[in-house]
Amino acid sequence: MNNIRLDISKAKIFLKEGVFESYGPRAMAALKAVEDGTRAGNDFLGWVNLPSSLTPEFLADIKAEAQLLRENCEVIVVAGIGGSYLGSRAVIEAMSNSFQWLTNKGENPTILFAGNNIGEDYLAELCEFLKDKTFGVINISKSGTTTETALAFRLLRKQCEEQRGKEMARKVIVAITDAKKGAARITADQEGYKSYIIPNNVGGRFSVLTPVGLLPIACAGLDIEQLVAGAKAMEEATSTNIPFDKNISAQYAAIRNAIYMDLGKKIEILANFQPKLHFIAEWWKQLYGESEGKDQKGIFPASVDFTTDLHSMGQWIQDGERSIFETVLSVETTKHSVLFPHDDENLDGLNFLEGKRVDEVNKMAELGTQLAHVDGGVPNIRIIVPEISEYYLGQIIYFFEKACGISGYILDVNPFNQPGVEAYKKNMFALLNKPGYEAESKAIQERLANKK
Ligand code: PA5
């Protein structure tokens, strides 16, 4: 099978000759550090060889548990935030029929997501929706203490036990968390829930190929073996054995840093022309934002869905401040075929497209956009994806993860921590008078009183 491919020709033209190539040795040294574990964050490199180390027995156990949930639940709620849900949501939304959730007809349970916000209306409406449903819960939290997820889990567990009885609830609630610590672990052990361990050395945003991603994806009826096979192919294709001129993760890391450092472009926009890929971009934003935005450095990761957003953000991208570059997920083949229909009146003047595949029109929109944006001074990177399938989604995930590690090291930050995420939590707990936060509460009250 072919691999995903990288086309940087429309980005390189913005750089002086030789600049991109000069990043090659840095990218390969960074890749070596990712593989050898010789730089900061080396205790979080468990994801690097994950695809090749997952055993058939492990995948069979995930599939068996997914089958049990599928047989006993019309709806499965995945409770988790950040790296604990974005990867599975990205794969499930990319692969599922866009409208199945409306009808709930079909062989798959509806997968819903919660615990990723503190929206009271969202939670109220979710609980209301679940009232007459047989539902189960996958509670995902590495720390086991994240407020958003813990709140949703409290509500869902209570409702599940009330609706389905304690014994059935025990069967359809699964925990994915740390081996030893955290409330999620303690509850799972006390209640006898089936549980999976998130390896210590795999951070949330790199955890799609652990039970964090694999169990919800399998529950949606998707082929996790193909997902892992795709990731494994990319693990091989981006290893240190593959030289820079053929190593697409090293090249992607190099080109984005060259554009950032040498051209001063500070925003990377991940664009797609397939609405199903919306959550791949959400996952990607967390991966790159949380990994690289440190020490007052880092490219700001943004995203758009085209052609939808050409009618909202298109003007800015074409003509606004020239601080952006664009990376396009370009899908070669669609699953379905729809032909542009004939209309006798032809009032919209579009009969010249009659009989053409809709995807052909989409492809011309994509090419036209690339030409226009390059003319407008936007460097363009293309990631060419043969089709949206589990196999290629596995490739995309691993490709971006590997490139992210390399890119973070080129930027000289630790891509595997996220110290900045704690700041809002500290303030929120102080404002809510959490026990143990007395000093912070006092300081914050003074600050608010002084309007500082
Ligand atoms: O990438 C990360 O580490 C974070 O985004 C976490 O996944 C997120 O904060 C959720 O944390 P936890 O799984 O501990 O609830």
Coordinates of C-alpha atoms and ligand atoms in Angstrom, one line a residue:
M1 CA 0.0 0.0 0.0
N2 CA 1.2 3.5 -0.7
N3 CA 2.0 5.9 2.2
I4 CA 0.7 9.4 2.7
R5 CA 3.0 11.9 0.9
L6 CA 4.3 15.3 1.6
D7 CA 4.5 18.1 -1.0
I8 CA 6.5 21.1 0.2
S9 CA 7.3 22.6 -3.3
K10 CA 4.9 25.5 -2.8
A11 CA 6.5 26.3 0.6
K12 CA 10.1 26.0 -0.4
I13 CA 9.7 28.7 -3.1
F14 CA 9.2 31.3 -0.3
L15 CA 12.6 30.4 1.2
K16 CA 16.1 31.4 0.0
E17 CA 17.9 28.7 -1.8
G18 CA 19.4 26.1 0.5
V19 CA 17.6 27.3 3.6
F20 CA 15.2 24.3 3.8
E21 CA 18.1 21.9 3.3
S22 CA 20.1 23.6 6.1
Y23 CA 17.4 22.4 8.5
G24 CA 18.0 18.8 7.5
P25 CA 20.8 18.0 9.9
R26 CA 18.9 19.7 12.8
A27 CA 15.8 17.7 12.0
M28 CA 17.7 14.4 11.8
A29 CA 19.5 15.2 15.1
A30 CA 16.1 16.0 16.7
L31 CA 14.7 12.8 15.3
K32 CA 17.6 10.8 16.7
A33 CA 17.0 12.4 20.1
V34 CA 13.3 11.4 19.9
E35 CA 14.3 7.9 19.2
D36 CA 17.3 7.6 21.6
G37 CA 15.6 9.6 24.4
T38 CA 18.6 11.9 24.9
R39 CA 16.8 15.2 25.4
A40 CA 14.3 16.9 27.7
G41 CA 11.0 15.0 28.1
N42 CA 12.6 11.6 27.5
D43 CA 10.4 10.0 30.1
F44 CA 7.4 10.6 27.8
L45 CA 8.6 8.8 24.7
G46 CA 6.5 5.6 25.1
W47 CA 4.5 6.5 22.0
V48 CA 7.5 6.3 19.7
N49 CA 7.6 2.5 19.3
L50 CA 4.0 2.0 20.4
P51 CA 2.6 0.8 17.0
S52 CA 5.2 -1.9 16.6
S53 CA 4.9 -3.0 20.2
L54 CA 1.1 -3.5 20.4
T55 CA 0.5 -7.3 20.5
P56 CA -2.4 -9.1 18.8
E57 CA -3.5 -10.3 22.3
F58 CA -3.8 -6.7 23.5
L59 CA -5.8 -5.6 20.5
A60 CA -8.0 -8.7 20.9
D61 CA -8.8 -7.7 24.5
I62 CA -9.7 -4.2 23.4
K63 CA -12.0 -5.6 20.7
A64 CA -13.6 -8.1 23.1
E65 CA -14.4 -5.2 25.6
A66 CA -15.7 -3.1 22.8
Q67 CA -18.0 -5.9 21.7
L68 CA -19.3 -6.2 25.2
L69 CA -20.2 -2.5 25.3
R70 CA -21.6 -2.6 21.8
E71 CA -23.9 -5.5 22.8
N72 CA -25.1 -3.8 25.9
C73 CA -25.4 -0.1 24.9
E74 CA -27.3 2.0 22.4
V75 CA -25.1 4.9 23.4
I76 CA -21.5 5.0 24.7
V77 CA -20.4 8.2 26.3
V78 CA -16.7 8.9 26.3
A79 CA -15.8 11.1 29.2
G80 CA -12.4 12.8 28.7
I81 CA -10.7 16.1 27.8
G82 CA -7.7 17.1 25.7
G83 CA -5.6 14.1 24.8
S84 CA -8.1 11.9 26.6
Y85 CA -10.7 12.4 23.9
L86 CA -9.6 14.3 20.8
G87 CA -7.8 11.5 19.1
S88 CA -10.7 9.0 19.3
R89 CA -13.2 11.7 18.3
A90 CA -11.0 12.6 15.3
V91 CA -10.9 9.0 14.0
I92 CA -14.6 8.3 14.8
E93 CA -15.8 11.4 13.1
A94 CA -13.6 10.9 10.1
M95 CA -14.8 7.3 9.6
S96 CA -18.4 7.4 10.5
N97 CA -21.4 8.2 8.4
S98 CA -22.0 11.9 8.9
F99 CA -25.7 11.4 9.7
Q100 CA -25.9 8.1 11.5
W101 CA -26.1 9.8 14.9
L102 CA -29.3 11.5 13.9
T103 CA -31.2 8.3 13.1
N104 CA -29.3 5.9 15.4
K105 CA -30.1 3.3 12.7
G106 CA -27.4 0.9 11.9
E107 CA -25.3 -1.6 13.7
N108 CA -23.1 0.8 15.7
P109 CA -23.9 2.4 19.0
T110 CA -23.9 6.2 19.0
I111 CA -20.7 7.5 20.5
L112 CA -21.0 10.8 22.4
F113 CA -18.4 12.9 24.2
A114 CA -18.6 14.5 27.6
G115 CA -16.2 15.7 30.3
N116 CA -14.6 18.1 27.8
N117 CA -16.3 21.3 29.1
I118 CA -18.1 22.7 32.1
G119 CA -21.2 23.7 30.2
E120 CA -24.2 23.3 32.4
D121 CA -26.6 23.2 29.5
Y122 CA -24.5 20.7 27.7
L123 CA -24.6 18.3 30.7
A124 CA -28.2 18.9 31.4
E125 CA -29.2 18.1 27.7
L126 CA -26.9 15.1 27.6
C127 CA -28.5 13.6 30.8
E128 CA -31.9 14.3 29.4
F129 CA -31.0 12.6 26.1
L130 CA -29.7 9.6 27.9
K131 CA -32.9 9.2 30.0
D132 CA -34.5 6.5 27.9
K133 CA -31.3 5.0 26.5
T134 CA -29.3 2.0 27.4
F135 CA -25.9 3.7 27.8
G136 CA -22.4 3.0 29.0
V137 CA -19.5 5.2 30.0
I138 CA -15.8 5.1 29.1
N139 CA -14.1 7.3 31.8
I140 CA -10.7 8.5 30.5
S141 CA -8.3 10.5 32.6
K142 CA -4.6 9.9 33.0
S143 CA -4.4 11.9 36.2
G144 CA -7.8 10.6 37.3
T145 CA -8.6 14.0 38.8
T146 CA -9.4 16.4 36.0
T147 CA -12.4 18.5 37.0
E148 CA -14.3 18.5 33.7
T149 CA -14.1 14.8 33.3
A150 CA -14.7 14.0 37.0
L151 CA -17.8 16.2 37.0
A152 CA -19.3 14.4 33.9
F153 CA -18.4 11.0 35.3
R154 CA -20.1 11.7 38.6
L155 CA -23.3 12.6 36.8
L156 CA -23.1 9.8 34.2
R157 CA -22.2 7.1 36.7
K158 CA -25.1 8.0 39.0
Q159 CA -27.6 8.1 36.1
C160 CA -26.3 4.8 34.7
E161 CA -26.6 3.1 38.1
E162 CA -30.1 4.5 38.6
Q163 CA -31.3 3.5 35.1
R164 CA -29.6 0.2 34.6
G165 CA -28.9 -1.0 38.1
K166 CA -25.6 -1.4 39.9
E167 CA -24.7 -4.7 38.4
M168 CA -25.3 -3.7 34.8
A169 CA -23.6 -0.4 35.4
R170 CA -20.5 -2.3 36.6
K171 CA -20.5 -4.1 33.2
V172 CA -20.9 -1.0 31.0
I173 CA -18.6 1.4 32.8
V174 CA -14.9 1.2 31.9
A175 CA -12.0 3.2 33.3
I176 CA -8.9 4.2 31.3
T177 CA -6.4 5.8 33.7
D178 CA -3.2 5.5 35.6
A179 CA -2.1 2.2 37.0
K180 CA -2.1 3.3 40.6
K181 CA -3.0 6.9 41.4
G182 CA -6.0 9.2 41.0
A183 CA -9.7 9.0 41.8
A184 CA -10.6 7.3 38.5
R185 CA -8.3 4.4 39.5
I186 CA -9.6 4.1 43.0
T187 CA -13.2 4.1 41.9
A188 CA -12.5 1.6 39.2
D189 CA -10.8 -0.8 41.7
Q190 CA -13.5 -0.3 44.3
E191 CA -16.4 -0.8 42.0
G192 CA -14.7 -3.6 40.0
Y193 CA -15.0 -1.8 36.6
K194 CA -13.0 -3.2 33.8
S195 CA -10.0 -0.9 33.5
Y196 CA -7.1 -0.1 31.2
I197 CA -3.8 1.5 32.1
I198 CA -2.4 4.6 30.3
P199 CA 1.3 3.9 30.2
N200 CA 3.3 6.3 32.4
N201 CA 5.6 7.3 29.6
V202 CA 2.8 8.3 27.1
G203 CA 1.4 11.8 27.5
G204 CA -2.3 12.5 26.8
R205 CA -1.9 14.1 23.4
F206 CA 0.3 11.2 22.2
S207 CA -2.1 8.5 23.6
V208 CA -4.4 7.7 20.6
L209 CA -2.8 4.3 20.1
T210 CA -3.3 3.3 23.7
P211 CA -6.6 2.2 25.1
V212 CA -7.5 5.9 25.4
G213 CA -8.1 6.0 21.6
L214 CA -8.4 2.4 20.7
L215 CA -11.3 1.4 22.9
P216 CA -13.7 4.2 21.9
I217 CA -12.7 3.7 18.2
A218 CA -13.3 -0.1 18.5
C219 CA -16.7 0.7 20.1
A220 CA -17.6 2.7 17.0
G221 CA -17.1 -0.5 15.0
L222 CA -13.9 0.7 13.4
D223 CA -10.9 -1.5 12.6
I224 CA -8.2 -0.8 15.2
E225 CA -5.9 -3.4 13.6
Q226 CA -5.8 -1.3 10.4
L227 CA -5.3 1.9 12.4
V228 CA -2.3 0.4 14.2
A229 CA -1.0 -1.1 10.9
G230 CA -1.0 2.3 9.3
A231 CA 0.8 3.8 12.3
K232 CA 3.3 1.0 12.2
A233 CA 4.0 1.7 8.5
M234 CA 4.6 5.4 9.4
E235 CA 6.8 4.4 12.4
E236 CA 9.1 2.6 9.9
A237 CA 8.8 5.4 7.2
T238 CA 9.9 8.1 9.7
S239 CA 12.6 6.3 11.6
T240 CA 16.3 7.4 11.8
N241 CA 17.0 4.7 9.2
I242 CA 15.2 6.8 6.6
P243 CA 17.3 9.7 5.3
F244 CA 16.1 13.3 5.4
D245 CA 15.2 13.5 1.7
K246 CA 12.7 10.6 2.1
N247 CA 11.7 11.2 5.8
I248 CA 8.3 13.0 5.7
S249 CA 8.1 13.7 9.4
A250 CA 11.6 15.2 9.5
Q251 CA 10.8 17.2 6.4
Y252 CA 7.5 18.6 7.7
A253 CA 9.2 19.5 11.0
A254 CA 12.0 21.2 9.0
I255 CA 9.8 23.2 6.6
R256 CA 7.5 24.6 9.3
N257 CA 10.5 25.7 11.4
A258 CA 12.2 27.2 8.4
I259 CA 9.0 29.2 7.6
Y260 CA 8.7 30.2 11.3
M261 CA 12.3 31.1 11.9
D262 CA 13.4 32.4 8.6
L263 CA 10.2 34.0 7.2
G264 CA 8.7 35.0 10.6
K265 CA 5.4 33.4 9.9
K266 CA 3.8 32.7 13.2
I267 CA 0.5 30.9 12.4
E268 CA 0.1 27.6 10.7
I269 CA -3.4 26.8 9.4
L270 CA -4.3 23.2 8.9
A271 CA -6.9 23.1 6.2
N272 CA -9.1 20.3 4.9
F273 CA -11.5 20.0 2.0
Q274 CA -13.4 17.1 3.7
P275 CA -15.7 18.1 6.6
K276 CA -15.1 14.7 8.1
L277 CA -11.6 15.7 9.0
H278 CA -12.7 18.6 11.2
F279 CA -11.7 16.8 14.4
I280 CA -8.4 15.7 13.0
A281 CA -7.5 19.4 13.0
E282 CA -8.8 19.8 16.6
W283 CA -6.6 16.9 17.6
W284 CA -3.6 18.4 15.7
K285 CA -4.1 21.8 17.3
Q286 CA -3.8 20.3 20.7
L287 CA -0.8 18.2 19.7
Y288 CA 1.2 21.1 18.3
G289 CA -0.2 23.9 20.6
E290 CA 0.5 22.1 23.8
S291 CA 3.8 20.6 22.7
E292 CA 5.4 23.7 21.2
G293 CA 3.8 26.8 22.8
K294 CA 6.5 27.3 25.5
D295 CA 9.2 29.7 26.6
Q296 CA 7.4 32.5 24.7
K297 CA 7.9 30.6 21.5
G298 CA 6.0 28.4 19.1
I299 CA 3.9 28.5 15.9
F300 CA 0.2 29.1 16.7
P301 CA -1.8 26.2 15.3
A302 CA -5.1 27.2 13.7
S303 CA -7.5 25.3 11.4
V304 CA -10.1 25.8 8.8
D305 CA -12.6 23.5 7.0
F306 CA -12.7 24.3 3.2
T307 CA -14.6 25.3 1.2
T308 CA -16.9 26.2 4.1
D309 CA -14.4 28.6 5.6
L310 CA -13.4 30.2 2.3
H311 CA -16.7 32.0 2.8
S312 CA -15.7 33.2 6.3
M313 CA -11.9 33.1 6.7
G314 CA -10.9 33.1 3.0
Q315 CA -10.6 36.9 2.9
W316 CA -8.2 37.0 5.8
I317 CA -6.1 34.2 4.5
Q318 CA -5.9 35.7 1.0
D319 CA -5.3 39.3 2.1
G320 CA -4.9 39.8 5.8
E321 CA -1.6 40.2 7.7
R322 CA 1.0 38.0 6.1
S323 CA 1.9 36.0 9.2
I324 CA 0.4 32.7 8.1
F325 CA 1.3 29.5 6.3
E326 CA -1.0 26.7 5.3
T327 CA -0.9 22.9 5.6
V328 CA -3.6 21.1 3.6
L329 CA -4.8 17.6 4.2
S330 CA -5.5 16.6 0.6
V331 CA -7.6 13.5 0.2
E332 CA -7.2 11.7 -3.2
T333 CA -10.2 9.4 -3.3
T334 CA -13.7 9.7 -1.7
K335 CA -15.8 6.8 -0.6
H336 CA -18.9 7.7 -2.5
S337 CA -19.7 9.1 -6.0
V338 CA -22.2 11.9 -6.6
L339 CA -22.6 13.5 -10.0
F340 CA -23.4 17.1 -10.6
P341 CA -27.1 17.1 -11.7
H342 CA -28.7 18.6 -14.8
D343 CA -31.3 21.4 -14.4
D344 CA -33.5 22.3 -17.3
E345 CA -33.7 26.0 -16.4
N346 CA -30.0 26.3 -15.6
L347 CA -30.7 29.5 -13.7
D348 CA -27.5 29.1 -11.7
G349 CA -25.5 28.6 -14.9
L350 CA -24.0 25.5 -13.6
N351 CA -25.0 23.0 -16.3
F352 CA -21.5 23.1 -17.7
L353 CA -20.6 20.9 -14.7
E354 CA -23.3 18.4 -15.4
G355 CA -22.2 14.8 -15.0
K356 CA -18.9 15.7 -13.3
R357 CA -18.1 14.1 -10.0
V358 CA -18.7 16.5 -7.0
D359 CA -15.2 15.5 -5.9
E360 CA -13.8 16.8 -9.2
V361 CA -15.3 20.2 -8.5
N362 CA -13.9 20.0 -4.9
K363 CA -10.4 19.2 -6.3
M364 CA -10.5 22.2 -8.6
A365 CA -11.6 24.3 -5.6
E366 CA -8.6 22.9 -3.7
L367 CA -6.1 23.7 -6.6
G368 CA -7.6 27.1 -7.2
T369 CA -7.3 27.9 -3.5
Q370 CA -3.7 26.8 -3.4
L371 CA -2.8 28.9 -6.4
A372 CA -4.6 31.9 -5.0
H373 CA -3.1 31.6 -1.5
V374 CA 0.4 31.1 -2.9
D375 CA -0.1 34.3 -5.0
G376 CA -1.2 36.0 -1.8
G377 CA 2.0 35.1 -0.1
V378 CA 0.9 32.1 1.9
P379 CA 3.5 29.2 1.9
N380 CA 1.6 26.0 1.2
I381 CA 2.4 22.5 2.4
R382 CA 0.3 19.5 1.2
I383 CA -0.1 16.2 2.9
I384 CA -1.5 13.8 0.4
V385 CA -3.8 11.1 1.8
P386 CA -4.8 8.3 -0.6
E387 CA -8.2 7.9 1.1
I388 CA -9.9 8.4 4.5
S389 CA -9.6 4.9 6.1
E390 CA -8.4 3.5 9.4
Y391 CA -5.1 2.6 7.8
Y392 CA -4.3 6.1 6.6
L393 CA -5.7 7.8 9.7
G394 CA -3.2 5.7 11.6
Q395 CA -0.5 7.0 9.3
I396 CA -1.6 10.6 9.7
I397 CA -1.6 10.3 13.5
Y398 CA 1.9 8.8 13.8
F399 CA 3.3 11.1 11.1
F400 CA 2.1 14.2 13.0
E401 CA 3.2 12.8 16.4
K402 CA 6.7 12.1 15.1
A403 CA 7.0 15.4 13.4
C404 CA 5.8 17.2 16.5
G405 CA 8.6 15.6 18.6
I406 CA 11.2 16.6 16.0
S407 CA 9.8 20.1 15.6
G408 CA 9.7 20.8 19.3
Y409 CA 13.4 19.8 19.6
I410 CA 14.3 22.0 16.6
L411 CA 12.5 24.8 18.4
D412 CA 14.5 23.9 21.5
V413 CA 11.5 23.3 23.8
N414 CA 10.4 20.2 25.7
P415 CA 7.6 19.0 23.5
F416 CA 6.3 16.5 26.1
N417 CA 5.3 18.6 29.1
Q418 CA 2.5 21.2 29.5
P419 CA 3.3 23.3 32.6
G420 CA 1.1 26.2 31.3
V421 CA -2.1 24.2 31.5
E422 CA -2.0 24.5 35.3
A423 CA -2.4 28.3 35.6
Y424 CA -6.1 28.5 35.0
K425 CA -6.8 25.5 37.2
K426 CA -5.0 27.2 40.1
N427 CA -7.1 30.3 39.8
M428 CA -10.3 28.4 39.3
F429 CA -9.7 26.3 42.4
A430 CA -8.7 29.4 44.4
L431 CA -11.9 31.2 43.2
L432 CA -14.0 28.1 44.2
N433 CA -12.3 28.0 47.6
K434 CA -10.9 24.5 47.2
P435 CA -9.4 23.2 50.5
G436 CA -5.6 23.6 50.3
Y437 CA -5.9 26.8 48.2
E438 CA -6.4 29.2 51.0
A439 CA -3.4 31.4 50.3
E440 CA -4.2 31.5 46.6
S441 CA -7.8 32.4 47.4
K442 CA -6.8 35.3 49.6
A443 CA -4.3 36.6 46.9
I444 CA -6.8 36.4 44.1
Q445 CA -9.6 38.1 46.2
E446 CA -7.2 41.0 46.9
R447 CA -6.2 41.1 43.3
L448 CA -9.9 41.3 42.1
A449 CA -10.7 43.9 44.8
N450 CA -7.7 46.1 43.5
K451 CA -8.9 45.5 39.9
K452 CA -5.4 44.4 38.9
Ligands
PA5_1 O1 -2.0 16.1 26.5 C1 -2.3 16.2 27.7 O2 -1.5 15.8 28.6 C2 -3.5 16.9 28.2 O3 -4.3 17.4 27.2 C3 -4.4 15.9 28.9 O4 -4.8 14.9 28.0 C4 -5.7 16.6 29.4 O5 -5.4 17.7 30.2 C5 -6.5 15.6 30.2 O6 -5.8 15.1 31.3 P1 -6.2 13.8 32.1 O7 -6.1 12.7 31.1 O8 -5.2 13.7 33.2 O9 -7.6 14.0 32.6

